[in-house]
């Protein structure tokens, strides 16, 4: 899976140490490192990163760039999800043109999701970005401060990432590299995350191709009948195709007679 | 004609069997009633041969297959057929109890027969249930008199003096405790459902349940635990063990089972809930229920693969 991680933290220094490892991995891969943080927090973040001699050198060489987010996201303005995706895709292209293997970004994103409108727009951006990532040499570690946002809120954004350090969500709705799929549903869906799943679907436009929504469910370990019905409902008039090697979803679809849903084995 | 009739037919021989069933079917067809018959093989072959060309006009099913779990008969056999003919009086032959049937199924069979009266109370249908007097023990025939308002035999057709379906449900509302050696797991939070599913499925794999069976068990455990958390007092205990070639899984909670038909009648498109137990009935080989004022236990039986199936995998 593509390298897109949601990291909830309680201590910024813990996050920055983890971010440092993430960026060092990127240096080894030849990716251009970038650190996105408020100008207020930038000095302490940078100081922490520079404890690692490899990152210290990357800063001195001008390879590791720090981008301040204050100017772009001042006040209560929310991101434009599509524009934000385009911006990072262009930045990745720039990195490749400059001779890097790709772009590797760490973001301290908490200040970007302060209001309900910002939160919703950023969660949509996270999902759309994730859908683009399988085809773009772009990797990102997104840090969210649990002491500010609370774990339930961070979980709503975590589900848009293939990887997270949180236990709570239990599932993910993210990008897919399976041919014919642009969205993957993974993990386990049941009573515990039913509300989280509905909220994630609220922020996701499932891609309809020729009247069909095809979801990569190769990583979906379990889905209960309620989540399956929620999904079928959200597909509207489109036929929903779930690609999975497991027998459970087909059993439930057959028994409940969900005519708009087909379960197929991935090629 | 009465709206709903539910006679038991006490027969003693193949000749008896056909002497009542063939006219019941052909008279029904002559009157324009849609007719179905769900009886176990080899009775099904006997009936089909006796009907000759008429058999094509009757919806014939093997009760040993469609009624393998007695808790499915109401939804997938009886009501399913009646619902396909909503404006018509239907005739159905249903034989849920036969001599060679596993005795573990029997309490669920009686419950099914009793619930048929409740499910069809307001419907236009005649459901005739053959009982083989030659092989069935006396207590089974006594129970049939309690679950059927009418008894037909070669001596004639009489109202049953013992008809009291609620009593039959109570009589077979028997405790179904799990043995001390069962693997148990307690669920107290929604997040615990996942942990229970993982633990129970792992134990089932160790007990020999195959991949497809484990996928079914995952659904069964999840649906029963979800019901316990949402309607059954908020927590439950799950137990898993094997008996011969069966894997048994029970879920006990502090809830009361208030609608005896829950999970046994067909689903309707818009119903907001109630699909969980219905799914369990359709995935399991057998489902038993025990409910009291203090709580409810639901036990699902799954068949373990036989040695020859193991080799085929």
mmCIF file of N, CA, C and O in Angstrom, chain A residues 93-180:
data_model
loop_
_atom_site.group_PDB
_atom_site.id
_atom_site.type_symbol
_atom_site.label_atom_id
_atom_site.label_comp_id
_atom_site.label_asym_id
_atom_site.label_seq_id
_atom_site.Cartn_x
_atom_site.Cartn_y
_atom_site.Cartn_z
ATOM 1 N N UNK A 93 5.660 16.602 -8.935
ATOM 2 C CA UNK A 93 6.243 16.681 -10.274
ATOM 3 C C UNK A 93 7.517 17.554 -10.240
ATOM 4 O O UNK A 93 8.549 17.194 -10.807
ATOM 5 N N UNK A 94 7.417 18.688 -9.518
ATOM 6 C CA UNK A 94 8.586 19.566 -9.377
ATOM 7 C C UNK A 94 9.755 18.808 -8.765
ATOM 8 O O UNK A 94 10.902 18.946 -9.204
ATOM 9 N N UNK A 95 9.449 18.007 -7.728
ATOM 10 C CA UNK A 95 10.511 17.262 -7.047
ATOM 11 C C UNK A 95 11.164 16.275 -8.016
ATOM 12 O O UNK A 95 12.392 16.133 -8.046
ATOM 13 N N UNK A 96 10.332 15.614 -8.810
ATOM 14 C CA UNK A 96 10.865 14.643 -9.771
ATOM 15 C C UNK A 96 11.712 15.360 -10.814
ATOM 16 O O UNK A 96 12.808 14.895 -11.172
ATOM 17 N N UNK A 97 11.227 16.540 -11.272
ATOM 18 C CA UNK A 97 11.988 17.308 -12.272
ATOM 19 C C UNK A 97 13.318 17.805 -11.704
ATOM 20 O O UNK A 97 14.288 17.975 -12.440
ATOM 21 N N UNK A 98 13.324 18.012 -10.371
ATOM 22 C CA UNK A 98 14.565 18.460 -9.722
ATOM 23 C C UNK A 98 15.509 17.290 -9.438
ATOM 24 O O UNK A 98 16.547 17.468 -8.797
ATOM 25 N N UNK A 99 15.112 16.085 -9.871
ATOM 26 C CA UNK A 99 15.996 14.944 -9.736
ATOM 27 C C UNK A 99 15.701 14.024 -8.562
ATOM 28 O O UNK A 99 16.424 13.058 -8.322
ATOM 29 N N UNK A 100 14.633 14.312 -7.803
ATOM 30 C CA UNK A 100 14.261 13.438 -6.685
ATOM 31 C C UNK A 100 13.382 12.284 -7.192
ATOM 32 O O UNK A 100 12.788 12.373 -8.276
ATOM 33 N N UNK A 101 13.309 11.237 -6.370
ATOM 34 C CA UNK A 101 12.442 10.102 -6.721
ATOM 35 C C UNK A 101 10.976 10.418 -6.453
ATOM 36 O O UNK A 101 10.079 9.701 -6.916
ATOM 37 N N UNK A 102 10.736 11.466 -5.702
ATOM 38 C CA UNK A 102 9.355 11.811 -5.370
ATOM 39 C C UNK A 102 9.348 12.829 -4.246
ATOM 40 O O UNK A 102 10.395 13.391 -3.897
ATOM 41 N N UNK A 103 8.166 13.035 -3.659
ATOM 42 C CA UNK A 103 8.020 14.006 -2.580
ATOM 43 C C UNK A 103 7.555 13.287 -1.315
ATOM 44 O O UNK A 103 6.716 12.390 -1.381
ATOM 45 N N UNK A 104 8.135 13.677 -0.183
ATOM 46 C CA UNK A 104 7.774 13.046 1.098
ATOM 47 C C UNK A 104 7.469 14.155 2.100
ATOM 48 O O UNK A 104 8.363 14.905 2.487
ATOM 49 N N UNK A 105 6.216 14.237 2.505
ATOM 50 C CA UNK A 105 5.763 15.366 3.313
ATOM 51 C C UNK A 105 5.345 14.918 4.700
ATOM 52 O O UNK A 105 4.665 13.904 4.860
ATOM 53 N N UNK A 106 5.753 15.690 5.703
ATOM 54 C CA UNK A 106 5.207 15.533 7.049
ATOM 55 C C UNK A 106 4.401 16.798 7.335
ATOM 56 O O UNK A 106 4.888 17.910 7.095
ATOM 57 N N UNK A 107 3.177 16.636 7.812
ATOM 58 C CA UNK A 107 2.374 17.796 8.142
ATOM 59 C C UNK A 107 1.909 17.760 9.579
ATOM 60 O O UNK A 107 1.396 16.741 10.041
ATOM 61 N N UNK A 108 2.113 18.867 10.304
ATOM 62 C CA UNK A 108 1.468 19.001 11.618
ATOM 63 C C UNK A 108 0.151 19.700 11.316
ATOM 64 O O UNK A 108 0.085 20.929 11.234
ATOM 65 N N UNK A 109 -0.898 18.893 11.121
ATOM 66 C CA UNK A 109 -2.115 19.389 10.476
ATOM 67 C C UNK A 109 -3.154 19.947 11.453
ATOM 68 O O UNK A 109 -4.158 20.503 11.025
ATOM 69 N N UNK A 110 -2.913 19.815 12.743
ATOM 70 C CA UNK A 110 -3.936 20.199 13.728
ATOM 71 C C UNK A 110 -4.496 21.612 13.518
ATOM 72 O O UNK A 110 -5.717 21.798 13.568
ATOM 73 N N UNK A 111 -3.653 22.614 13.258
ATOM 74 C CA UNK A 111 -4.210 23.962 13.101
ATOM 75 C C UNK A 111 -5.094 24.108 11.866
ATOM 76 O O UNK A 111 -5.841 25.075 11.751
ATOM 77 N N UNK A 112 -5.026 23.142 10.952
ATOM 78 C CA UNK A 112 -5.814 23.228 9.718
ATOM 79 C C UNK A 112 -7.234 22.723 9.891
ATOM 80 O O UNK A 112 -8.056 22.850 8.986
ATOM 81 N N UNK A 113 -7.528 22.089 11.030
ATOM 82 C CA UNK A 113 -8.836 21.455 11.183
ATOM 83 C C UNK A 113 -9.556 21.970 12.428
ATOM 84 O O UNK A 113 -10.321 21.257 13.060
ATOM 85 N N UNK A 114 -9.327 23.245 12.754
ATOM 86 C CA UNK A 114 -9.870 23.812 13.984
ATOM 87 C C UNK A 114 -11.379 23.977 13.992
ATOM 88 O O UNK A 114 -12.035 23.755 15.007
ATOM 89 N N UNK A 115 -11.946 24.362 12.860
ATOM 90 C CA UNK A 115 -13.402 24.546 12.824
ATOM 91 C C UNK A 115 -14.039 23.336 12.139
ATOM 92 O O UNK A 115 -13.369 22.564 11.449
ATOM 93 N N UNK A 116 -15.351 23.210 12.317
ATOM 94 C CA UNK A 116 -16.061 22.066 11.719
ATOM 95 C C UNK A 116 -15.919 22.076 10.205
ATOM 96 O O UNK A 116 -15.711 21.032 9.577
ATOM 97 N N UNK A 117 -15.996 23.273 9.617
ATOM 98 C CA UNK A 117 -15.875 23.386 8.164
ATOM 99 C C UNK A 117 -14.485 22.993 7.682
ATOM 100 O O UNK A 117 -14.332 22.278 6.690
ATOM 101 N N UNK A 118 -13.458 23.458 8.405
ATOM 102 C CA UNK A 118 -12.084 23.108 8.055
ATOM 103 C C UNK A 118 -11.852 21.609 8.195
ATOM 104 O O UNK A 118 -11.230 20.971 7.347
ATOM 105 N N UNK A 119 -12.389 21.050 9.275
ATOM 106 C CA UNK A 119 -12.205 19.629 9.557
ATOM 107 C C UNK A 119 -12.784 18.798 8.421
ATOM 108 O O UNK A 119 -12.146 17.881 7.887
ATOM 109 N N UNK A 120 -14.017 19.130 8.053
ATOM 110 C CA UNK A 120 -14.711 18.371 7.015
ATOM 111 C C UNK A 120 -13.964 18.472 5.682
ATOM 112 O O UNK A 120 -13.739 17.468 5.002
ATOM 113 N N UNK A 121 -13.563 19.685 5.321
ATOM 114 C CA UNK A 121 -12.873 19.881 4.043
ATOM 115 C C UNK A 121 -11.529 19.145 4.039
ATOM 116 O O UNK A 121 -11.139 18.542 3.036
ATOM 117 N N UNK A 122 -10.835 19.172 5.176
ATOM 118 C CA UNK A 122 -9.526 18.536 5.219
ATOM 119 C C UNK A 122 -9.650 17.012 5.168
ATOM 120 O O UNK A 122 -8.834 16.332 4.542
ATOM 121 N N UNK A 123 -10.705 16.488 5.814
ATOM 122 C CA UNK A 123 -10.935 15.035 5.750
ATOM 123 C C UNK A 123 -11.221 14.621 4.305
ATOM 124 O O UNK A 123 -10.735 13.589 3.835
ATOM 125 N N UNK A 124 -11.991 15.444 3.589
ATOM 126 C CA UNK A 124 -12.259 15.159 2.165
ATOM 127 C C UNK A 124 -10.964 15.215 1.363
ATOM 128 O O UNK A 124 -10.727 14.396 0.479
ATOM 129 N N UNK A 125 -10.133 16.219 1.677
ATOM 130 C CA UNK A 125 -8.842 16.318 0.997
ATOM 131 C C UNK A 125 -8.000 15.074 1.260
ATOM 132 O O UNK A 125 -7.406 14.497 0.338
ATOM 133 N N UNK A 126 -7.938 14.644 2.520
ATOM 134 C CA UNK A 126 -7.129 13.467 2.876
ATOM 135 C C UNK A 126 -7.572 12.256 2.048
ATOM 136 O O UNK A 126 -6.742 11.480 1.560
ATOM 137 N N UNK A 127 -8.883 12.095 1.899
ATOM 138 C CA UNK A 127 -9.395 10.960 1.124
ATOM 139 C C UNK A 127 -9.038 11.088 -0.355
ATOM 140 O O UNK A 127 -8.550 10.138 -0.975
ATOM 141 N N UNK A 128 -9.270 12.277 -0.921
ATOM 142 C CA UNK A 128 -8.987 12.478 -2.350
ATOM 143 C C UNK A 128 -7.497 12.315 -2.632
ATOM 144 O O UNK A 128 -7.101 11.721 -3.636
ATOM 145 N N UNK A 129 -6.657 12.840 -1.719
ATOM 146 C CA UNK A 129 -5.214 12.710 -1.891
ATOM 147 C C UNK A 129 -4.823 11.242 -1.871
ATOM 148 O O UNK A 129 -4.024 10.783 -2.688
ATOM 149 N N UNK A 130 -5.441 10.512 -0.936
ATOM 150 C CA UNK A 130 -5.103 9.098 -0.816
ATOM 151 C C UNK A 130 -5.453 8.329 -2.090
ATOM 152 O O UNK A 130 -4.742 7.415 -2.499
ATOM 153 N N UNK A 131 -6.558 8.734 -2.715
ATOM 154 C CA UNK A 131 -6.959 8.065 -3.965
ATOM 155 C C UNK A 131 -5.970 8.345 -5.092
ATOM 156 O O UNK A 131 -5.816 7.527 -6.001
ATOM 157 N N UNK A 132 -5.298 9.521 -5.039
ATOM 158 C CA UNK A 132 -4.311 9.838 -6.078
ATOM 159 C C UNK A 132 -2.960 9.180 -5.818
ATOM 160 O O UNK A 132 -2.176 8.974 -6.744
ATOM 161 N N UNK A 133 -2.692 8.864 -4.560
ATOM 162 C CA UNK A 133 -1.332 8.460 -4.184
ATOM 163 C C UNK A 133 -0.814 7.185 -4.848
ATOM 164 O O UNK A 133 0.384 7.115 -5.141
ATOM 165 N N UNK A 134 -1.660 6.166 -5.112
ATOM 166 C CA UNK A 134 -1.081 4.975 -5.748
ATOM 167 C C UNK A 134 -0.401 5.274 -7.087
ATOM 168 O O UNK A 134 0.494 4.546 -7.499
ATOM 169 N N UNK A 135 -0.800 6.359 -7.766
ATOM 170 C CA UNK A 135 -0.212 6.652 -9.070
ATOM 171 C C UNK A 135 0.836 7.748 -9.054
ATOM 172 O O UNK A 135 1.329 8.156 -10.103
ATOM 173 N N UNK A 136 1.156 8.261 -7.856
ATOM 174 C CA UNK A 136 2.042 9.421 -7.762
ATOM 175 C C UNK A 136 3.132 9.112 -6.735
ATOM 176 O O UNK A 136 2.829 8.556 -5.677
ATOM 177 N N UNK A 137 4.408 9.453 -7.026
ATOM 178 C CA UNK A 137 5.465 9.170 -6.034
ATOM 179 C C UNK A 137 5.433 10.176 -4.883
ATOM 180 O O UNK A 137 6.330 10.999 -4.702
ATOM 181 N N UNK A 138 4.363 10.107 -4.120
ATOM 182 C CA UNK A 138 4.121 11.053 -3.035
ATOM 183 C C UNK A 138 3.816 10.259 -1.780
ATOM 184 O O UNK A 138 3.019 9.326 -1.815
ATOM 185 N N UNK A 139 4.481 10.616 -0.687
ATOM 186 C CA UNK A 139 4.226 9.949 0.589
ATOM 187 C C UNK A 139 3.973 11.023 1.638
ATOM 188 O O UNK A 139 4.506 12.126 1.532
ATOM 189 N N UNK A 140 3.136 10.719 2.606
ATOM 190 C CA UNK A 140 2.814 11.741 3.601
ATOM 191 C C UNK A 140 2.551 11.132 4.976
ATOM 192 O O UNK A 140 1.953 10.065 5.095
ATOM 193 N N UNK A 141 3.051 11.842 5.983
ATOM 194 C CA UNK A 141 2.765 11.504 7.379
ATOM 195 C C UNK A 141 1.991 12.685 7.956
ATOM 196 O O UNK A 141 2.505 13.807 7.991
ATOM 197 N N UNK A 142 0.729 12.427 8.365
ATOM 198 C CA UNK A 142 -0.137 13.511 8.817
ATOM 199 C C UNK A 142 -0.292 13.412 10.326
ATOM 200 O O UNK A 142 -0.837 12.431 10.838
ATOM 201 N N UNK A 143 0.190 14.424 11.039
ATOM 202 C CA UNK A 143 0.148 14.407 12.490
ATOM 203 C C UNK A 143 -1.030 15.201 13.025
ATOM 204 O O UNK A 143 -1.298 16.319 12.587
ATOM 205 N N UNK A 144 -1.745 14.596 13.983
ATOM 206 C CA UNK A 144 -2.890 15.272 14.609
ATOM 207 C C UNK A 144 -2.736 15.180 16.126
ATOM 208 O O UNK A 144 -2.507 14.085 16.660
ATOM 209 N N UNK A 145 -2.900 16.295 16.786
ATOM 210 C CA UNK A 145 -2.720 16.373 18.236
ATOM 211 C C UNK A 145 -3.992 15.896 18.937
ATOM 212 O O UNK A 145 -5.032 16.561 18.904
ATOM 213 N N UNK A 146 -3.888 14.738 19.587
ATOM 214 C CA UNK A 146 -5.058 14.148 20.250
ATOM 215 C C UNK A 146 -5.516 14.991 21.426
ATOM 216 O O UNK A 146 -6.694 14.985 21.777
ATOM 217 N N UNK A 147 -4.594 15.740 22.056
ATOM 218 C CA UNK A 147 -4.993 16.531 23.223
ATOM 219 C C UNK A 147 -5.824 17.741 22.791
ATOM 220 O O UNK A 147 -6.577 18.287 23.582
ATOM 221 N N UNK A 148 -5.708 18.141 21.533
ATOM 222 C CA UNK A 148 -6.489 19.268 21.017
ATOM 223 C C UNK A 148 -7.786 18.779 20.381
ATOM 224 O O UNK A 148 -8.869 19.308 20.631
ATOM 225 N N UNK A 149 -7.678 17.743 19.542
ATOM 226 C CA UNK A 149 -8.820 17.311 18.728
ATOM 227 C C UNK A 149 -9.643 16.199 19.377
ATOM 228 O O UNK A 149 -10.835 16.071 19.113
ATOM 229 N N UNK A 150 -9.000 15.400 20.220
ATOM 230 C CA UNK A 150 -9.679 14.231 20.793
ATOM 231 C C UNK A 150 -9.595 13.068 19.822
ATOM 232 O O UNK A 150 -9.604 13.253 18.611
ATOM 233 N N UNK A 151 -9.504 11.852 20.391
ATOM 234 C CA UNK A 151 -9.331 10.681 19.533
ATOM 235 C C UNK A 151 -10.512 10.418 18.610
ATOM 236 O O UNK A 151 -10.321 10.036 17.454
ATOM 237 N N UNK A 152 -11.775 10.614 19.049
ATOM 238 C CA UNK A 152 -12.893 10.347 18.122
ATOM 239 C C UNK A 152 -12.800 11.183 16.847
ATOM 240 O O UNK A 152 -13.119 10.691 15.758
ATOM 241 N N UNK A 153 -12.365 12.441 16.972
ATOM 242 C CA UNK A 153 -12.262 13.292 15.788
ATOM 243 C C UNK A 153 -11.113 12.838 14.900
ATOM 244 O O UNK A 153 -11.264 12.729 13.672
ATOM 245 N N UNK A 154 -9.970 12.540 15.506
ATOM 246 C CA UNK A 154 -8.821 12.114 14.700
ATOM 247 C C UNK A 154 -9.147 10.794 13.984
ATOM 248 O O UNK A 154 -8.745 10.578 12.838
ATOM 249 N N UNK A 155 -9.952 9.946 14.643
ATOM 250 C CA UNK A 155 -10.335 8.672 14.012
ATOM 251 C C UNK A 155 -11.091 8.913 12.705
ATOM 252 O O UNK A 155 -10.943 8.152 11.744
ATOM 253 N N UNK A 156 -11.877 9.990 12.655
ATOM 254 C CA UNK A 156 -12.636 10.287 11.437
ATOM 255 C C UNK A 156 -11.715 10.594 10.262
ATOM 256 O O UNK A 156 -12.062 10.320 9.105
ATOM 257 N N UNK A 157 -10.549 11.167 10.556
ATOM 258 C CA UNK A 157 -9.574 11.454 9.496
ATOM 259 C C UNK A 157 -8.674 10.237 9.267
ATOM 260 O O UNK A 157 -8.290 9.936 8.141
ATOM 261 N N UNK A 158 -8.405 9.501 10.343
ATOM 262 C CA UNK A 158 -7.510 8.334 10.235
ATOM 263 C C UNK A 158 -8.043 7.316 9.227
ATOM 264 O O UNK A 158 -7.268 6.674 8.519
ATOM 265 N N UNK A 159 -9.378 7.180 9.135
ATOM 266 C CA UNK A 159 -9.948 6.161 8.237
ATOM 267 C C UNK A 159 -9.683 6.470 6.765
ATOM 268 O O UNK A 159 -9.859 5.609 5.909
ATOM 269 N N UNK A 160 -9.263 7.696 6.473
ATOM 270 C CA UNK A 160 -8.932 8.062 5.095
ATOM 271 C C UNK A 160 -7.489 7.707 4.739
ATOM 272 O O UNK A 160 -7.010 8.076 3.676
ATOM 273 N N UNK A 161 -6.772 7.048 5.651
ATOM 274 C CA UNK A 161 -5.373 6.670 5.452
ATOM 275 C C UNK A 161 -5.232 5.147 5.467
ATOM 276 O O UNK A 161 -5.892 4.494 6.270
ATOM 277 N N UNK A 162 -4.335 4.603 4.654
ATOM 278 C CA UNK A 162 -4.112 3.155 4.745
ATOM 279 C C UNK A 162 -3.430 2.739 6.046
ATOM 280 O O UNK A 162 -3.565 1.603 6.471
ATOM 281 N N UNK A 163 -2.714 3.679 6.691
ATOM 282 C CA UNK A 163 -2.024 3.346 7.939
ATOM 283 C C UNK A 163 -2.341 4.378 9.013
ATOM 284 O O UNK A 163 -2.459 5.573 8.728
ATOM 285 N N UNK A 164 -2.458 3.906 10.241
ATOM 286 C CA UNK A 164 -2.629 4.818 11.378
ATOM 287 C C UNK A 164 -2.105 4.132 12.624
ATOM 288 O O UNK A 164 -2.027 2.899 12.683
ATOM 289 N N UNK A 165 -1.738 4.932 13.629
ATOM 290 C CA UNK A 165 -1.321 4.353 14.908
ATOM 291 C C UNK A 165 -2.501 4.240 15.871
ATOM 292 O O UNK A 165 -2.346 3.780 16.988
ATOM 293 N N UNK A 166 -3.704 4.648 15.432
ATOM 294 C CA UNK A 166 -4.876 4.573 16.309
ATOM 295 C C UNK A 166 -5.541 3.200 16.209
ATOM 296 O O UNK A 166 -5.637 2.631 15.132
ATOM 297 N N UNK A 167 -6.044 2.684 17.331
ATOM 298 C CA UNK A 167 -6.773 1.414 17.333
ATOM 299 C C UNK A 167 -8.229 1.620 16.973
ATOM 300 O O UNK A 167 -8.888 0.749 16.435
ATOM 301 N N UNK A 168 -8.752 2.773 17.320
ATOM 302 C CA UNK A 168 -10.179 3.006 17.301
ATOM 303 C C UNK A 168 -10.894 2.730 15.975
ATOM 304 O O UNK A 168 -11.932 2.069 15.975
ATOM 305 N N UNK A 169 -10.388 3.225 14.830
ATOM 306 C CA UNK A 169 -11.240 3.137 13.636
ATOM 307 C C UNK A 169 -11.534 1.701 13.199
ATOM 308 O O UNK A 169 -12.691 1.371 12.916
ATOM 309 N N UNK A 170 -10.521 0.859 13.113
ATOM 310 C CA UNK A 170 -10.747 -0.531 12.731
ATOM 311 C C UNK A 170 -10.987 -0.758 11.255
ATOM 312 O O UNK A 170 -11.065 -1.896 10.816
ATOM 313 N N UNK A 171 -11.168 0.323 10.491
ATOM 314 C CA UNK A 171 -11.355 0.150 9.043
ATOM 315 C C UNK A 171 -10.701 1.328 8.337
ATOM 316 O O UNK A 171 -10.273 2.293 8.973
ATOM 317 N N UNK A 172 -10.612 1.260 7.006
ATOM 318 C CA UNK A 172 -10.065 2.365 6.217
ATOM 319 C C UNK A 172 -10.799 2.446 4.888
ATOM 320 O O UNK A 172 -11.244 1.439 4.324
ATOM 321 N N UNK A 173 -10.974 3.655 4.415
ATOM 322 C CA UNK A 173 -11.623 3.920 3.132
ATOM 323 C C UNK A 173 -10.627 4.776 2.371
ATOM 324 O O UNK A 173 -10.541 5.981 2.594
ATOM 325 N N UNK A 174 -9.817 4.140 1.524
ATOM 326 C CA UNK A 174 -8.687 4.868 0.963
ATOM 327 C C UNK A 174 -8.448 4.499 -0.484
ATOM 328 O O UNK A 174 -9.300 3.890 -1.127
ATOM 329 N N UNK A 175 -7.293 4.903 -1.015
ATOM 330 C CA UNK A 175 -6.979 4.647 -2.412
ATOM 331 C C UNK A 175 -6.625 3.191 -2.659
ATOM 332 O O UNK A 175 -6.316 2.444 -1.740
ATOM 333 N N UNK A 176 -6.695 2.800 -3.937
ATOM 334 C CA UNK A 176 -6.401 1.414 -4.295
ATOM 335 C C UNK A 176 -5.510 1.378 -5.521
ATOM 336 O O UNK A 176 -5.641 2.207 -6.416
ATOM 337 N N UNK A 177 -4.632 0.375 -5.567
ATOM 338 C CA UNK A 177 -3.815 0.204 -6.765
ATOM 339 C C UNK A 177 -4.312 -0.979 -7.596
ATOM 340 O O UNK A 177 -3.707 -1.344 -8.584
ATOM 341 N N UNK A 178 -5.450 -1.571 -7.172
ATOM 342 C CA UNK A 178 -6.009 -2.694 -7.927
ATOM 343 C C UNK A 178 -6.589 -2.158 -9.240
ATOM 344 O O UNK A 178 -7.323 -1.175 -9.231
ATOM 345 N N UNK A 179 -6.278 -2.807 -10.381
ATOM 346 C CA UNK A 179 -6.802 -2.296 -11.657
ATOM 347 C C UNK A 179 -8.339 -2.197 -11.634
ATOM 348 O O UNK A 179 -9.009 -3.097 -11.136
ATOM 349 N N UNK A 180 -8.839 -1.094 -12.130
ATOM 350 C CA UNK A 180 -10.290 -0.911 -12.193
ATOM 351 C C UNK A 180 -10.902 -0.359 -10.916
ATOM 352 O O UNK A 180 -12.099 -0.102 -10.855
#
